């Protein structure tokens, strides 16, 4: 854990000194920022005043070792030996006003907030330079030189406090090192346990083979998918897939920070940033960077590929006064770049679909969108359902055309794609772009914020968990580079390079993995459109004077805008194109240019830093960087040598590259880390050699293009040397240029899309599939009260009637059934058909108990959800059983006299169906008063049945189990392999606590095929959900872990299952509109409580003393509940009421519009 400097500021500010002099404490230390400029030969140790040297930044040894006590203006002042001018500087600092405002003391990022504090800046410098030993000597000397002057007393006290804080720093460093070591050991132990479970000896196979086996991280696209090198090859590939009609859905966000034989589609998503097809405002803010362009061009290119019928790019609809009106348009068609289009249809092509969610009239940063994710998911789900029907009518022969894949871009879109994938049973792809764990490490190394402050600013823990969920649910993770896999994804609990290699080897050899899964890591570099790029076959020297000799072909306007900055615009241009973000490292580039005189004499520097009107109106981070750049230009007197235009259009970017190439310039990307580096490809396509960071994607790009030099972005001199070398050596410049142009087409969009689609085809096809006799698509409109089941006799529901708690027989490995099992299966199918036949002609029993809601004749059908306009979901976990029954009875009474036939009821709980049956019948409530029961924390869905003829066996309870739902949530279910690991975990918990009575025991009676249940005797002694989830992920076991509200029960269910996902399933399956659902919850709940509050459905929170206190296991959350649910938003659908009597519930339903007043 890294402790922020501001913590120490608070400690010092509350010391017993005069508040008026507080600012002098930090000012004193500013003098010692020049730690490398002192004399090194002093006999006495230097005053090393590492003010607040906590574990904020890596500690560096001071190069000076002398301590002098200087008298200045009658006051004792400390300074380094040999730096006389520091004394004057120190006096200036001491004479300054208070350097730190208490209101701003919570963060060091004052420069990024537009309030630069010199005192705080120099304090930060001192912190980085000295260690605890020097601090101790400082305090000893200050104590020895004590005088009655008040200033000296304060100085001595301050030195003592600093020394103690430095000692605390060492303790924190040790604790953090211990934590890292512990995490490493846990991962190694998890790997050993997983390997032990997979006991067969695959030592040779698990090593893989460089030529024949899959790579350690996924498929190697170079060995398995040869590059497209000609138009003939592209046409050959196109003819192979031209008969397919795919539907693809993309979901993308920005931070720079049927089956295969039928017609299908794919879906990309980008839910934050400003996204449109033309004139993209790249660089407007940190949410609208290069990845916005990437995902738009990906959707456009996929829409032009043979075999792809439609591509939907889902993003947020924004109707705010401070953004262009085009971002409020619900639909925008992406115009194809090529005229060679395949067969088009009425709804074919690529589209941007804008889903309204979050604040309707405000553009907010991505960090504030997390509480609205579920609202986006519900809106996207409605769109996909509607579009599937439309495409089914056009190209599906009346059957719905489901997406072939859903692709999430960035963490929030990955979270959304995971929920959509689970609701639709469609394969998911994920691209992280910029990863949260890597960003967290980088921010902690900077030391300007604590972990808590980082999380407050960036919602980083919510983001990391979203990325972990994406790993749990993705079939394929697409990366741009190997570096992203090896250096970034390895930080996550859900991915382990070694274990992934073992699992892939076992899969290849057809050996069981015992319920363990890893997503495939696939490297597919982003594509680029080369159509607008002119031929570069001629000599660059011959091109340089083209426009001068041809006045009829004037220079592009952007050339004039740039060249007006230069005294000599003909000099080679060093071009950097990046928004003014600290991680883009533009200031180091300007310093390198300014301090290298030969480079300044030889070349000009052009900085394209987005678009701006007024620096003061920019974000604080961007304005700070831009202001620093302008100050550096002034410091090095670079006027006439540096261009920094205020505006450019996206269509001007190719012209800017051409101008740099025309002057025989160089393109540079000096970012500290670059996930990919699309601008490097663009520059190479325009004939520009490159200088790029050696951290991240540029390494892979350089291997392919071989057109420049890689540098350490922290090495200012190396940047200057590389630029000078490329600009001054004409032969090297020409060779790099030619190499780039020769190899650039390996990054074309057709090549990218061909590889992309090939990976989608390799996924096991999944889509919603309801097994019935006619296998037709039933179109139901729940909004119409007169609609009924189209033909109940033809409705062959795949419902198995069973006694809860009894597990269905597991068939083991696919294809391993015996003859007797086949006979049993045949008998079961026969019984099921008989049950369905009985179901089609049954009617409900006439008698209802007291307190039940009177039903109309609409209740005569077995599955009335198709007829319900509104649905009340009771999911109150925080009450005792008696209060839960009272809530149910009050709800029935509240709705007795109005629209009862149009309102359905669902009970959602962690209880089993037998526990529910006992609970209801003991209080005289008939189960058929409910339309469905979501049991076992969302792993089972039951429908009630009152007719004994429906029962296959007389001993069974009157409930029908929806096994179509099981076929949807079984994805990546660990089964017996997961159960074995959980039992081992329970044994370890029991042994660690050393109590005679077991703390965690398996609950066989409550377990079912898709729910492993455990009893918890003492919740305070079991680890929280996040720790258990980490242990399962470390072993490649994908599951959803939930504690009950009181912590006495632990349910482990499939990763795609939950109560909120079950509600989405009912929408997809029966057409029950989510916006017409009202979910009743308590003030707290089970682990999945947050999922019941978000989305387009209405939520009613029942407040009152009847709510019991939640268990301690719920307190250790990775992120606060407000990062998931927008409680304070005026646009949410959450209503709080006191009590649960019928009048209270009636009031809530009237306010929500479900019941008329």
Short mmCIF file of C-alpha atoms in Angstrom, two decimals, residues 249-257 267-276 280 282 285-299 312-318 352-353 355 357 363-374 376-377 406-418 420 428-435 439 458 462-463 466-467 470 478 484 579 583 675:
data_model
loop_
_atom_site.label_atom_id
_atom_site.label_comp_id
_atom_site.label_asym_id
_atom_site.label_seq_id
_atom_site.Cartn_x
_atom_site.Cartn_y
_atom_site.Cartn_z
CA UNK A 249 -22.67 -6.48 -32.43
CA UNK A 250 -19.82 -4.29 -31.18
CA UNK A 251 -19.81 -2.49 -27.82
CA UNK A 252 -16.94 -0.07 -27.40
CA UNK A 253 -15.65 2.49 -24.93
CA UNK A 254 -12.71 4.85 -25.06
CA UNK A 255 -9.73 5.24 -22.76
CA UNK A 256 -6.52 6.16 -24.37
CA UNK A 257 -6.09 5.69 -21.24
CA UNK A 267 -22.25 -6.62 -32.27
CA UNK A 268 -19.48 -4.15 -31.28
CA UNK A 269 -20.08 -1.75 -28.34
CA UNK A 270 -18.54 1.55 -27.24
CA UNK A 271 -20.55 3.12 -24.47
CA UNK A 272 -18.56 6.25 -23.64
CA UNK A 273 -16.86 8.97 -25.61
CA UNK A 274 -18.22 10.85 -28.59
CA UNK A 275 -18.72 8.46 -31.50
CA UNK A 276 -19.87 9.25 -34.99
CA UNK A 280 -14.73 12.47 -35.34
CA UNK A 282 -10.55 12.92 -31.69
CA UNK A 285 -11.19 14.79 -24.22
CA UNK A 286 -9.57 11.73 -22.69
CA UNK A 287 -12.62 9.62 -23.62
CA UNK A 288 -12.47 10.40 -27.33
CA UNK A 289 -9.11 9.15 -28.59
CA UNK A 290 -7.69 6.82 -31.19
CA UNK A 291 -9.76 3.83 -30.13
CA UNK A 292 -12.96 5.65 -31.15
CA UNK A 293 -11.62 5.79 -34.68
CA UNK A 294 -10.51 2.16 -34.48
CA UNK A 295 -13.88 0.77 -33.46
CA UNK A 296 -15.79 2.90 -35.99
CA UNK A 297 -13.50 1.79 -38.81
CA UNK A 298 -13.71 -1.81 -37.61
CA UNK A 299 -17.51 -1.70 -37.81
CA UNK A 312 -24.30 -2.71 -35.08
CA UNK A 313 -21.93 -0.50 -33.08
CA UNK A 314 -23.70 0.27 -29.81
CA UNK A 315 -22.86 3.44 -27.92
CA UNK A 316 -24.51 6.06 -25.74
CA UNK A 317 -27.06 8.55 -27.01
CA UNK A 318 -26.14 12.08 -25.87
CA UNK A 352 -24.02 3.22 -35.06
CA UNK A 353 -26.89 2.54 -32.66
CA UNK A 355 -28.82 3.69 -26.68
CA UNK A 357 -28.92 5.68 -20.67
CA UNK A 363 -22.19 14.46 -21.36
CA UNK A 364 -20.27 12.86 -18.50
CA UNK A 365 -16.86 11.13 -18.34
CA UNK A 366 -16.64 7.36 -18.44
CA UNK A 367 -15.79 7.10 -14.73
CA UNK A 368 -19.29 8.34 -13.90
CA UNK A 369 -21.07 5.90 -16.22
CA UNK A 370 -20.48 2.78 -14.13
CA UNK A 371 -23.75 3.06 -12.14
CA UNK A 372 -25.69 3.16 -15.43
CA UNK A 373 -24.21 0.05 -17.08
CA UNK A 374 -27.26 -2.14 -16.45
CA UNK A 376 -27.44 0.34 -21.12
CA UNK A 377 -27.56 -3.47 -21.13
CA UNK A 406 -20.92 -9.67 -29.18
CA UNK A 407 -17.63 -7.79 -28.94
CA UNK A 408 -16.91 -5.45 -26.02
CA UNK A 409 -14.23 -2.78 -26.25
CA UNK A 410 -12.78 -1.44 -22.99
CA UNK A 411 -13.79 -2.43 -19.46
CA UNK A 412 -17.29 -0.95 -19.20
CA UNK A 413 -18.26 -2.30 -22.61
CA UNK A 414 -16.79 -5.66 -21.59
CA UNK A 415 -19.01 -5.70 -18.51
CA UNK A 416 -22.00 -4.85 -20.69
CA UNK A 417 -21.09 -7.47 -23.28
CA UNK A 418 -20.83 -10.12 -20.56
CA UNK A 420 -25.70 -9.32 -22.97
CA UNK A 428 -18.52 -12.91 -26.44
CA UNK A 429 -15.27 -11.33 -27.60
CA UNK A 430 -13.34 -8.72 -25.64
CA UNK A 431 -10.67 -6.14 -26.35
CA UNK A 432 -9.33 -4.32 -23.30
CA UNK A 433 -7.30 -1.60 -25.07
CA UNK A 434 -6.10 0.01 -21.82
CA UNK A 435 -6.19 -2.23 -18.73
CA UNK A 439 -2.95 1.76 -14.98
CA UNK A 458 -10.87 6.61 -11.72
CA UNK A 462 -14.85 -1.30 -10.47
CA UNK A 463 -12.99 -1.22 -13.76
CA UNK A 466 -15.28 -5.55 -15.01
CA UNK A 467 -12.14 -6.75 -16.79
CA UNK A 470 -14.82 -10.11 -19.16
CA UNK A 478 -8.31 -9.90 -28.88
CA UNK A 484 -0.43 -6.73 -23.79
CA UNK A 579 -3.76 14.67 -27.25
CA UNK A 583 1.07 9.71 -20.42
CA UNK A 675 -1.18 -0.18 -26.15
#
